[in-house]
mmCIF file of N, CA and C in Angstrom:
data_model
loop_
_atom_site.group_PDB
_atom_site.id
_atom_site.type_symbol
_atom_site.label_atom_id
_atom_site.label_comp_id
_atom_site.label_asym_id
_atom_site.label_seq_id
_atom_site.Cartn_x
_atom_site.Cartn_y
_atom_site.Cartn_z
ATOM 1 N N PRO A 1 33.984 179.685 -52.692
ATOM 2 C CA PRO A 1 33.654 179.667 -54.101
ATOM 3 C C PRO A 1 34.310 178.505 -54.842
ATOM 4 N N GLY A 2 35.498 178.060 -54.390
ATOM 5 C CA GLY A 2 36.190 176.977 -55.081
ATOM 6 C C GLY A 2 35.415 175.676 -55.049
ATOM 7 N N ALA A 3 34.784 175.372 -53.907
ATOM 8 C CA ALA A 3 34.003 174.138 -53.787
ATOM 9 C C ALA A 3 32.791 174.171 -54.712
ATOM 10 N N VAL A 4 32.168 175.327 -54.827
ATOM 11 C CA VAL A 4 31.004 175.463 -55.708
ATOM 12 C C VAL A 4 31.424 175.279 -57.161
ATOM 13 N N LEU A 5 32.536 175.876 -57.540
ATOM 14 C CA LEU A 5 33.024 175.719 -58.916
ATOM 15 C C LEU A 5 33.402 174.275 -59.208
ATOM 16 N N PHE A 6 33.999 173.596 -58.215
ATOM 17 C CA PHE A 6 34.341 172.183 -58.376
ATOM 18 C C PHE A 6 33.076 171.353 -58.575
ATOM 19 N N LEU A 7 32.036 171.627 -57.785
ATOM 20 C CA LEU A 7 30.761 170.922 -57.919
ATOM 21 C C LEU A 7 30.150 171.164 -59.296
ATOM 22 N N TYR A 8 30.135 172.411 -59.741
ATOM 23 C CA TYR A 8 29.628 172.717 -61.085
ATOM 24 C C TYR A 8 30.415 171.953 -62.148
ATOM 25 N N SER A 9 31.737 171.913 -61.997
ATOM 26 C CA SER A 9 32.578 171.213 -62.964
ATOM 27 C C SER A 9 32.243 169.729 -63.028
ATOM 28 N N LEU A 10 32.046 169.112 -61.855
ATOM 29 C CA LEU A 10 31.687 167.690 -61.822
ATOM 30 C C LEU A 10 30.366 167.431 -62.533
ATOM 31 N N VAL A 11 29.367 168.245 -62.224
ATOM 32 C CA VAL A 11 28.028 168.044 -62.800
ATOM 33 C C VAL A 11 28.031 168.318 -64.296
ATOM 34 N N LEU A 12 28.682 169.383 -64.720
ATOM 35 C CA LEU A 12 28.698 169.705 -66.148
ATOM 36 C C LEU A 12 29.499 168.683 -66.951
ATOM 37 N N THR A 13 30.560 168.138 -66.361
ATOM 38 C CA THR A 13 31.348 167.119 -67.060
ATOM 39 C C THR A 13 30.539 165.836 -67.242
ATOM 40 N N ALA A 14 29.829 165.437 -66.195
ATOM 41 C CA ALA A 14 29.005 164.221 -66.276
ATOM 42 C C ALA A 14 27.745 164.451 -67.096
ATOM 43 N N GLY A 15 27.263 165.662 -67.125
ATOM 44 C CA GLY A 15 26.029 165.998 -67.828
ATOM 45 C C GLY A 15 24.897 166.186 -66.833
ATOM 46 N N VAL A 16 24.245 167.316 -66.908
ATOM 47 C CA VAL A 16 23.180 167.656 -65.954
ATOM 48 C C VAL A 16 22.066 166.611 -65.984
ATOM 49 N N GLU A 17 21.629 166.219 -67.164
ATOM 50 C CA GLU A 17 20.544 165.242 -67.259
ATOM 51 C C GLU A 17 20.969 163.864 -66.746
ATOM 52 N N ALA A 18 22.210 163.482 -67.002
ATOM 53 C CA ALA A 18 22.707 162.188 -66.509
ATOM 54 C C ALA A 18 22.732 162.173 -64.985
ATOM 55 N N VAL A 19 23.169 163.270 -64.379
ATOM 56 C CA VAL A 19 23.192 163.362 -62.912
ATOM 57 C C VAL A 19 21.773 163.341 -62.365
ATOM 58 N N ARG A 20 20.889 164.113 -62.981
ATOM 59 C CA ARG A 20 19.496 164.172 -62.519
ATOM 60 C C ARG A 20 18.828 162.804 -62.610
ATOM 61 N N SER A 21 18.990 162.099 -63.719
ATOM 62 C CA SER A 21 18.334 160.801 -63.865
ATOM 63 C C SER A 21 18.933 159.765 -62.911
ATOM 64 N N SER A 22 20.223 159.843 -62.650
ATOM 65 C CA SER A 22 20.843 158.913 -61.709
ATOM 66 C C SER A 22 20.345 159.163 -60.292
ATOM 67 N N LEU A 23 20.205 160.415 -59.907
ATOM 68 C CA LEU A 23 19.709 160.745 -58.569
ATOM 69 C C LEU A 23 18.262 160.309 -58.384
ATOM 70 N N CYS A 24 17.496 160.318 -59.472
ATOM 71 C CA CYS A 24 16.088 159.909 -59.403
ATOM 72 C C CYS A 24 15.919 158.398 -59.497
ATOM 73 N N GLY A 25 17.004 157.672 -59.728
ATOM 74 C CA GLY A 25 16.946 156.217 -59.805
ATOM 75 C C GLY A 25 16.436 155.696 -61.128
ATOM 76 N N GLU A 26 16.542 156.491 -62.184
ATOM 77 C CA GLU A 26 16.036 156.084 -63.492
ATOM 78 C C GLU A 26 17.058 155.243 -64.256
ATOM 79 N N GLY A 27 16.616 154.597 -65.304
ATOM 80 C CA GLY A 27 17.502 153.858 -66.204
ATOM 81 C C GLY A 27 18.176 152.688 -65.520
ATOM 82 N N ALA A 28 19.468 152.559 -65.736
ATOM 83 C CA ALA A 28 20.236 151.441 -65.186
ATOM 84 C C ALA A 28 20.358 151.513 -63.669
ATOM 85 N N MET A 29 20.029 152.629 -63.097
ATOM 86 C CA MET A 29 20.188 152.798 -61.659
ATOM 87 C C MET A 29 18.922 152.442 -60.868
ATOM 88 N N LEU A 30 17.995 151.732 -61.466
ATOM 89 C CA LEU A 30 16.791 151.314 -60.753
ATOM 90 C C LEU A 30 17.168 150.453 -59.555
ATOM 91 N N GLY A 31 16.516 150.675 -58.454
ATOM 92 C CA GLY A 31 16.819 149.935 -57.244
ATOM 93 C C GLY A 31 17.870 150.602 -56.386
ATOM 94 N N VAL A 32 18.490 151.627 -56.886
ATOM 95 C CA VAL A 32 19.496 152.384 -56.137
ATOM 96 C C VAL A 32 18.766 153.463 -55.345
ATOM 97 N N PRO A 33 19.197 153.725 -54.111
ATOM 98 C CA PRO A 33 18.517 154.764 -53.319
ATOM 99 C C PRO A 33 18.464 156.092 -54.060
ATOM 100 N N LYS A 34 17.314 156.715 -54.028
ATOM 101 C CA LYS A 34 17.153 158.015 -54.675
ATOM 102 C C LYS A 34 17.708 159.103 -53.761
ATOM 103 N N ALA A 35 18.057 160.231 -54.356
ATOM 104 C CA ALA A 35 18.558 161.373 -53.600
ATOM 105 C C ALA A 35 17.889 162.636 -54.126
ATOM 106 N N GLN A 36 17.555 163.541 -53.233
ATOM 107 C CA GLN A 36 16.952 164.812 -53.638
ATOM 108 C C GLN A 36 17.971 165.694 -54.355
ATOM 109 N N SER A 37 19.221 165.635 -53.879
ATOM 110 C CA SER A 37 20.282 166.455 -54.462
ATOM 111 C C SER A 37 21.629 165.820 -54.114
ATOM 112 N N LEU A 38 22.698 166.409 -54.601
ATOM 113 C CA LEU A 38 24.029 165.902 -54.286
ATOM 114 C C LEU A 38 24.465 166.278 -52.875
ATOM 115 N N ILE A 39 23.873 167.344 -52.338
ATOM 116 C CA ILE A 39 24.172 167.791 -50.983
ATOM 117 C C ILE A 39 22.864 167.864 -50.225
ATOM 118 N N ALA A 40 22.815 167.245 -49.045
ATOM 119 C CA ALA A 40 21.579 167.189 -48.262
ATOM 120 C C ALA A 40 21.801 167.820 -46.891
ATOM 121 N N SER A 41 20.706 168.092 -46.213
ATOM 122 C CA SER A 41 20.745 168.646 -44.868
ATOM 123 C C SER A 41 19.583 168.063 -44.081
ATOM 124 N N THR A 42 19.825 167.752 -42.836
ATOM 125 C CA THR A 42 18.769 167.218 -41.970
ATOM 126 C C THR A 42 18.767 168.013 -40.666
ATOM 127 N N PRO A 43 17.715 167.851 -39.849
ATOM 128 C CA PRO A 43 17.717 168.521 -38.552
ATOM 129 C C PRO A 43 18.915 168.101 -37.677
ATOM 130 N N HIS A 44 19.394 166.859 -37.886
ATOM 131 C CA HIS A 44 20.532 166.378 -37.114
ATOM 132 C C HIS A 44 21.865 166.846 -37.682
ATOM 133 N N GLN A 45 21.886 167.166 -38.970
ATOM 134 C CA GLN A 45 23.090 167.658 -39.632
ATOM 135 C C GLN A 45 22.741 168.905 -40.437
ATOM 136 N N PRO A 46 22.474 170.026 -39.754
ATOM 137 C CA PRO A 46 21.990 171.222 -40.453
ATOM 138 C C PRO A 46 23.009 171.859 -41.388
ATOM 139 N N GLY A 47 24.298 171.588 -41.203
ATOM 140 C CA GLY A 47 25.306 172.183 -42.071
ATOM 141 C C GLY A 47 25.361 171.546 -43.438
ATOM 142 N N GLY A 48 24.747 170.376 -43.571
ATOM 143 C CA GLY A 48 24.732 169.668 -44.841
ATOM 144 C C GLY A 48 25.809 168.604 -44.908
ATOM 145 N N PHE A 49 25.597 167.651 -45.779
ATOM 146 C CA PHE A 49 26.546 166.573 -46.012
ATOM 147 C C PHE A 49 26.388 166.125 -47.448
ATOM 148 N N CYS A 50 27.414 165.501 -47.985
ATOM 149 C CA CYS A 50 27.312 165.064 -49.376
ATOM 150 C C CYS A 50 26.713 163.665 -49.430
ATOM 151 N N GLU A 51 25.920 163.453 -50.438
ATOM 152 C CA GLU A 51 25.350 162.134 -50.699
ATOM 153 C C GLU A 51 26.444 161.239 -51.277
ATOM 154 N N VAL A 52 26.248 159.937 -51.212
ATOM 155 C CA VAL A 52 27.185 158.988 -51.808
ATOM 156 C C VAL A 52 27.353 159.296 -53.298
ATOM 157 N N ALA A 53 26.292 159.771 -53.937
ATOM 158 C CA ALA A 53 26.360 160.101 -55.366
ATOM 159 C C ALA A 53 27.420 161.158 -55.651
ATOM 160 N N LEU A 54 27.591 162.120 -54.769
ATOM 161 C CA LEU A 54 28.610 163.153 -54.976
ATOM 162 C C LEU A 54 30.009 162.568 -54.817
ATOM 163 N N VAL A 55 30.194 161.698 -53.828
ATOM 164 C CA VAL A 55 31.483 161.037 -53.640
ATOM 165 C C VAL A 55 31.818 160.200 -54.883
ATOM 166 N N CYS A 56 30.832 159.440 -55.371
ATOM 167 C CA CYS A 56 31.044 158.599 -56.555
ATOM 168 C C CYS A 56 31.303 159.440 -57.797
ATOM 169 N N LEU A 57 30.616 160.565 -57.914
ATOM 170 C CA LEU A 57 30.828 161.447 -59.055
ATOM 171 C C LEU A 57 32.247 162.007 -59.041
ATOM 172 N N ALA A 58 32.725 162.425 -57.879
ATOM 173 C CA ALA A 58 34.074 162.989 -57.777
ATOM 174 C C ALA A 58 35.153 161.919 -57.955
ATOM 175 N N ALA A 59 34.956 160.756 -57.356
ATOM 176 C CA ALA A 59 35.995 159.722 -57.389
ATOM 177 C C ALA A 59 35.979 158.865 -58.644
ATOM 178 N N PHE A 60 34.774 158.548 -59.149
ATOM 179 C CA PHE A 60 34.657 157.578 -60.249
ATOM 180 C C PHE A 60 34.014 158.138 -61.514
ATOM 181 N N GLY A 61 33.528 159.388 -61.457
ATOM 182 C CA GLY A 61 32.918 160.004 -62.636
ATOM 183 C C GLY A 61 31.491 159.582 -62.900
ATOM 184 N N ARG A 62 30.873 158.883 -61.946
ATOM 185 C CA ARG A 62 29.483 158.425 -62.106
ATOM 186 C C ARG A 62 28.683 158.782 -60.856
ATOM 187 N N PRO A 63 27.557 159.473 -61.007
ATOM 188 C CA PRO A 63 26.757 159.887 -59.842
ATOM 189 C C PRO A 63 25.829 158.781 -59.338
ATOM 190 N N ILE A 64 26.389 157.686 -58.886
ATOM 191 C CA ILE A 64 25.602 156.549 -58.408
ATOM 192 C C ILE A 64 25.481 156.650 -56.896
ATOM 193 N N ASN A 65 24.260 156.625 -56.382
ATOM 194 C CA ASN A 65 24.006 156.892 -54.963
ATOM 195 C C ASN A 65 24.103 155.641 -54.087
ATOM 196 N N SER A 66 25.068 154.799 -54.355
ATOM 197 C CA SER A 66 25.274 153.605 -53.548
ATOM 198 C C SER A 66 26.644 153.020 -53.874
ATOM 199 N N PHE A 67 27.228 152.322 -52.903
ATOM 200 C CA PHE A 67 28.481 151.612 -53.139
ATOM 201 C C PHE A 67 28.235 150.131 -53.403
ATOM 202 N N GLU A 68 26.990 149.672 -53.347
ATOM 203 C CA GLU A 68 26.671 148.250 -53.410
ATOM 204 C C GLU A 68 26.777 147.678 -54.829
ATOM 205 N N ASP A 69 26.918 146.342 -54.899
ATOM 206 C CA ASP A 69 27.036 145.641 -56.177
ATOM 207 C C ASP A 69 25.867 145.914 -57.113
ATOM 208 N N VAL A 70 24.656 145.934 -56.569
ATOM 209 C CA VAL A 70 23.474 146.129 -57.419
ATOM 210 C C VAL A 70 23.547 147.461 -58.157
ATOM 211 N N ALA A 71 24.111 148.467 -57.536
ATOM 212 C CA ALA A 71 24.200 149.784 -58.160
ATOM 213 C C ALA A 71 25.276 149.828 -59.243
ATOM 214 N N TRP A 72 26.351 149.103 -59.037
ATOM 215 C CA TRP A 72 27.485 149.149 -59.952
ATOM 216 C C TRP A 72 27.469 148.017 -60.977
ATOM 217 N N SER A 73 26.443 147.178 -60.981
ATOM 218 C CA SER A 73 26.387 146.044 -61.900
ATOM 219 C C SER A 73 26.298 146.476 -63.357
ATOM 220 N N ALA A 74 25.748 147.665 -63.619
ATOM 221 C CA ALA A 74 25.614 148.143 -64.993
ATOM 222 C C ALA A 74 26.908 148.761 -65.517
ATOM 223 N N VAL A 75 27.872 148.983 -64.634
ATOM 224 C CA VAL A 75 29.138 149.590 -65.033
ATOM 225 C C VAL A 75 30.075 148.496 -65.526
ATOM 226 N N SER A 76 30.731 148.745 -66.632
ATOM 227 C CA SER A 76 31.668 147.758 -67.182
ATOM 228 C C SER A 76 32.777 147.492 -66.178
ATOM 229 N N SER A 77 32.926 146.233 -65.797
ATOM 230 C CA SER A 77 33.948 145.887 -64.814
ATOM 231 C C SER A 77 35.245 145.425 -65.471
ATOM 232 N N SER A 78 35.336 145.536 -66.792
ATOM 233 C CA SER A 78 36.555 145.113 -67.475
ATOM 234 C C SER A 78 37.704 146.097 -67.218
ATOM 235 N N VAL A 79 37.381 147.347 -66.975
ATOM 236 C CA VAL A 79 38.386 148.354 -66.655
ATOM 237 C C VAL A 79 38.224 148.732 -65.191
ATOM 238 N N ARG A 80 39.250 148.444 -64.406
ATOM 239 C CA ARG A 80 39.168 148.746 -62.976
ATOM 240 C C ARG A 80 39.272 150.246 -62.734
ATOM 241 N N PRO A 81 38.598 150.756 -61.690
ATOM 242 C CA PRO A 81 38.724 152.180 -61.372
ATOM 243 C C PRO A 81 40.137 152.474 -60.867
ATOM 244 N N ALA A 82 40.597 153.707 -61.056
ATOM 245 C CA ALA A 82 41.936 154.081 -60.596
ATOM 246 C C ALA A 82 42.019 154.052 -59.074
ATOM 247 N N VAL A 83 40.950 154.502 -58.429
ATOM 248 C CA VAL A 83 40.892 154.504 -56.964
ATOM 249 C C VAL A 83 39.719 153.648 -56.529
ATOM 250 N N GLY A 84 39.690 153.260 -55.273
ATOM 251 C CA GLY A 84 38.603 152.436 -54.760
ATOM 252 C C GLY A 84 37.861 153.132 -53.647
ATOM 253 N N ALA A 85 36.968 152.410 -53.011
ATOM 254 C CA ALA A 85 36.196 152.944 -51.885
ATOM 255 C C ALA A 85 36.460 152.073 -50.668
ATOM 256 N N LEU A 86 36.662 152.712 -49.537
ATOM 257 C CA LEU A 86 36.938 152.007 -48.299
ATOM 258 C C LEU A 86 35.957 152.501 -47.246
ATOM 259 N N THR A 87 35.152 151.601 -46.710
ATOM 260 C CA THR A 87 34.200 151.963 -45.661
ATOM 261 C C THR A 87 34.238 150.903 -44.572
ATOM 262 N N THR A 88 33.479 151.149 -43.497
ATOM 263 C CA THR A 88 33.442 150.193 -42.405
ATOM 264 C C THR A 88 32.590 148.982 -42.738
ATOM 265 N N GLU A 89 31.617 149.136 -43.627
ATOM 266 C CA GLU A 89 30.736 148.053 -44.060
ATOM 267 C C GLU A 89 30.049 147.352 -42.888
ATOM 268 N N ASP A 90 29.499 148.111 -41.983
ATOM 269 C CA ASP A 90 28.783 147.547 -40.842
ATOM 270 C C ASP A 90 27.314 147.406 -41.218
ATOM 271 N N THR A 91 26.938 146.205 -41.674
ATOM 272 C CA THR A 91 25.566 145.989 -42.133
ATOM 273 C C THR A 91 24.554 146.133 -41.006
ATOM 274 N N SER A 92 24.968 145.912 -39.753
ATOM 275 C CA SER A 92 24.032 146.088 -38.630
ATOM 276 C C SER A 92 23.646 147.550 -38.462
ATOM 277 N N LEU A 93 24.468 148.467 -38.960
ATOM 278 C CA LEU A 93 24.149 149.895 -38.917
ATOM 279 C C LEU A 93 23.481 150.365 -40.209
ATOM 280 N N GLY A 94 23.244 149.437 -41.106
ATOM 281 C CA GLY A 94 22.609 149.783 -42.372
ATOM 282 C C GLY A 94 23.564 150.371 -43.391
ATOM 283 N N GLU A 95 24.864 150.183 -43.195
ATOM 284 C CA GLU A 95 25.836 150.721 -44.130
ATOM 285 C C GLU A 95 25.957 149.828 -45.363
ATOM 286 N N ASP A 96 26.304 150.445 -46.479
ATOM 287 C CA ASP A 96 26.487 149.710 -47.725
ATOM 288 C C ASP A 96 27.693 148.780 -47.641
ATOM 289 N N VAL A 97 27.576 147.629 -48.273
ATOM 290 C CA VAL A 97 28.728 146.760 -48.479
ATOM 291 C C VAL A 97 29.280 147.136 -49.847
ATOM 292 N N VAL A 98 30.534 147.527 -49.882
ATOM 293 C CA VAL A 98 31.136 148.070 -51.100
ATOM 294 C C VAL A 98 31.220 147.014 -52.198
ATOM 295 N N SER A 99 30.859 147.439 -53.387
ATOM 296 C CA SER A 99 30.885 146.581 -54.575
ATOM 297 C C SER A 99 32.278 146.007 -54.825
ATOM 298 N N ARG A 100 32.321 144.796 -55.373
ATOM 299 C CA ARG A 100 33.598 144.179 -55.721
ATOM 300 C C ARG A 100 34.373 145.053 -56.712
ATOM 301 N N TYR A 101 33.652 145.706 -57.605
ATOM 302 C CA TYR A 101 34.266 146.597 -58.598
ATOM 303 C C TYR A 101 35.050 147.723 -57.914
ATOM 304 N N LEU A 102 34.485 148.278 -56.841
ATOM 305 C CA LEU A 102 35.131 149.387 -56.145
ATOM 306 C C LEU A 102 36.190 148.924 -55.143
ATOM 307 N N ARG A 103 36.189 147.635 -54.832
ATOM 308 C CA ARG A 103 37.178 147.094 -53.893
ATOM 309 C C ARG A 103 38.468 146.660 -54.558
ATOM 310 N N SER A 104 38.541 146.715 -55.860
ATOM 311 C CA SER A 104 39.767 146.279 -56.544
ATOM 312 C C SER A 104 40.247 147.348 -57.524
ATOM 313 N N PRO A 105 40.715 148.483 -56.968
ATOM 314 C CA PRO A 105 41.174 149.550 -57.843
ATOM 315 C C PRO A 105 42.507 149.225 -58.517
ATOM 316 N N ALA A 106 42.807 149.934 -59.580
ATOM 317 C CA ALA A 106 44.075 149.758 -60.282
ATOM 318 C C ALA A 106 45.247 150.200 -59.415
ATOM 319 N N LEU A 107 45.025 151.164 -58.527
ATOM 320 C CA LEU A 107 46.073 151.689 -57.659
ATOM 321 C C LEU A 107 45.693 151.466 -56.201
ATOM 322 N N PRO A 108 45.867 150.247 -55.688
ATOM 323 C CA PRO A 108 45.479 149.979 -54.298
ATOM 324 C C PRO A 108 46.308 150.797 -53.310
ATOM 325 N N ALA A 109 45.701 151.159 -52.205
ATOM 326 C CA ALA A 109 46.359 151.998 -51.194
ATOM 327 C C ALA A 109 47.205 151.186 -50.241
ATOM 328 N N TRP A 110 47.029 149.887 -50.189
ATOM 329 C CA TRP A 110 47.769 149.105 -49.206
ATOM 330 C C TRP A 110 49.010 148.468 -49.769
#
Protein backbone atom coordinates (compact mmCIF):
# COMPACT_ATOMS: atom_id res chain seq x y z
CA PRO A 1 0.00 0.00 0.00
CA GLY A 2 2.89 2.42 0.67
CA ALA A 3 4.08 2.34 -2.95
CA VAL A 4 0.56 3.04 -4.21
CA LEU A 5 0.17 5.98 -1.83
CA PHE A 6 3.58 7.31 -2.91
CA LEU A 7 2.51 7.06 -6.58
CA TYR A 8 -0.77 8.87 -5.83
CA SER A 9 1.17 11.57 -3.98
CA LEU A 10 3.52 12.10 -6.93
CA VAL A 11 0.68 12.35 -9.45
CA LEU A 12 -1.51 14.60 -7.32
CA THR A 13 1.40 16.92 -6.51
CA ALA A 14 2.31 17.30 -10.19
CA GLY A 15 -1.33 17.47 -11.24
CA VAL A 16 -3.32 14.71 -12.92
CA GLU A 17 -3.82 16.66 -16.15
CA ALA A 18 -0.15 17.68 -16.33
CA VAL A 19 0.92 14.04 -15.97
CA ARG A 20 -1.64 12.87 -18.52
CA SER A 21 -0.65 15.48 -21.12
CA SER A 22 3.06 14.77 -20.62
CA LEU A 23 2.53 11.03 -21.08
CA CYS A 24 0.59 11.71 -24.28
CA GLY A 25 3.41 13.88 -25.64
CA GLU A 26 1.34 17.07 -25.72
CA GLY A 27 2.52 20.66 -25.30
CA ALA A 28 6.22 21.22 -24.71
CA MET A 29 6.82 17.49 -24.65
CA LEU A 30 6.21 16.98 -28.39
CA GLY A 31 8.70 14.54 -29.84
CA VAL A 32 9.12 12.76 -26.51
CA PRO A 33 8.17 9.06 -26.48
CA LYS A 34 4.57 8.57 -25.44
CA ALA A 35 3.61 6.24 -22.60
CA GLN A 36 0.32 4.48 -21.90
CA SER A 37 0.83 4.84 -18.15
CA LEU A 38 3.50 5.40 -15.52
CA ILE A 39 3.76 1.64 -14.96
CA ALA A 40 3.83 -0.78 -17.90
CA SER A 41 3.84 -4.54 -18.39
CA THR A 42 4.91 -6.65 -21.34
CA PRO A 43 4.91 -10.38 -22.09
CA HIS A 44 8.66 -10.31 -21.36
CA GLN A 45 8.20 -8.38 -18.10
CA PRO A 46 4.78 -9.45 -16.77
CA GLY A 47 5.39 -8.08 -13.27
CA GLY A 48 5.53 -4.55 -14.63
CA PHE A 49 8.18 -1.86 -14.73
CA CYS A 50 8.17 1.88 -14.34
CA GLU A 51 8.40 4.16 -17.32
CA VAL A 52 11.13 6.82 -17.45
CA ALA A 53 8.32 9.33 -16.78
CA LEU A 54 7.77 7.84 -13.31
CA VAL A 55 11.48 8.00 -12.50
CA CYS A 56 11.59 11.63 -13.68
CA LEU A 57 8.44 12.48 -11.73
CA ALA A 58 9.89 11.03 -8.51
CA ALA A 59 13.40 12.44 -8.93
CA PHE A 60 12.79 15.79 -10.67
CA GLY A 61 9.08 16.54 -10.20
CA ARG A 62 8.34 16.39 -13.94
CA PRO A 63 6.73 13.40 -15.71
CA ILE A 64 8.93 13.55 -18.83
CA ASN A 65 9.27 10.18 -20.57
CA SER A 66 12.86 10.62 -21.72
CA PHE A 67 16.28 11.58 -20.39
CA GLU A 68 17.36 13.16 -23.70
CA ASP A 69 18.12 16.84 -24.37
CA VAL A 70 15.13 17.27 -26.68
CA ALA A 71 12.77 16.31 -23.87
CA TRP A 72 14.36 18.58 -21.27
CA SER A 73 14.95 21.60 -23.54
CA ALA A 74 11.71 23.24 -22.36
CA VAL A 75 12.81 23.03 -18.71
CA SER A 76 14.60 26.07 -17.33
CA SER A 77 18.26 25.14 -17.05
CA SER A 78 19.15 28.15 -14.90
CA VAL A 79 18.41 26.15 -11.74
CA ARG A 80 20.23 22.83 -11.61
CA PRO A 81 18.35 19.77 -10.31
CA ALA A 82 19.32 18.60 -6.81
CA VAL A 83 20.01 15.09 -8.10
CA GLY A 84 21.02 13.84 -11.54
CA ALA A 85 20.51 10.79 -13.72
CA LEU A 86 23.16 8.17 -14.36
CA THR A 87 22.73 5.55 -17.08
CA THR A 88 24.90 3.42 -19.33
CA GLU A 89 24.01 5.54 -22.39
CA ASP A 90 24.61 2.72 -24.86
CA THR A 91 23.19 4.19 -28.06
CA SER A 92 23.75 0.88 -29.91
CA LEU A 93 21.13 -0.62 -27.58
CA GLY A 94 18.77 2.27 -28.20
CA GLU A 95 19.28 3.77 -24.75
CA ASP A 96 18.77 7.47 -24.11
CA VAL A 97 21.75 9.78 -23.87
CA VAL A 98 21.15 11.76 -20.70
CA SER A 99 20.47 15.47 -21.08
CA ARG A 100 23.20 17.92 -20.07
CA TYR A 101 20.70 19.40 -17.59
CA LEU A 102 20.41 16.05 -15.78
CA ARG A 103 24.16 15.39 -15.90
CA SER A 104 25.08 18.41 -13.80
CA PRO A 105 23.13 18.20 -10.55
CA ALA A 106 23.64 20.59 -7.65
CA LEU A 107 24.68 17.64 -5.46
CA PRO A 108 26.95 15.41 -7.56
CA ALA A 109 27.48 11.86 -6.31
CA TRP A 110 31.14 11.63 -7.23
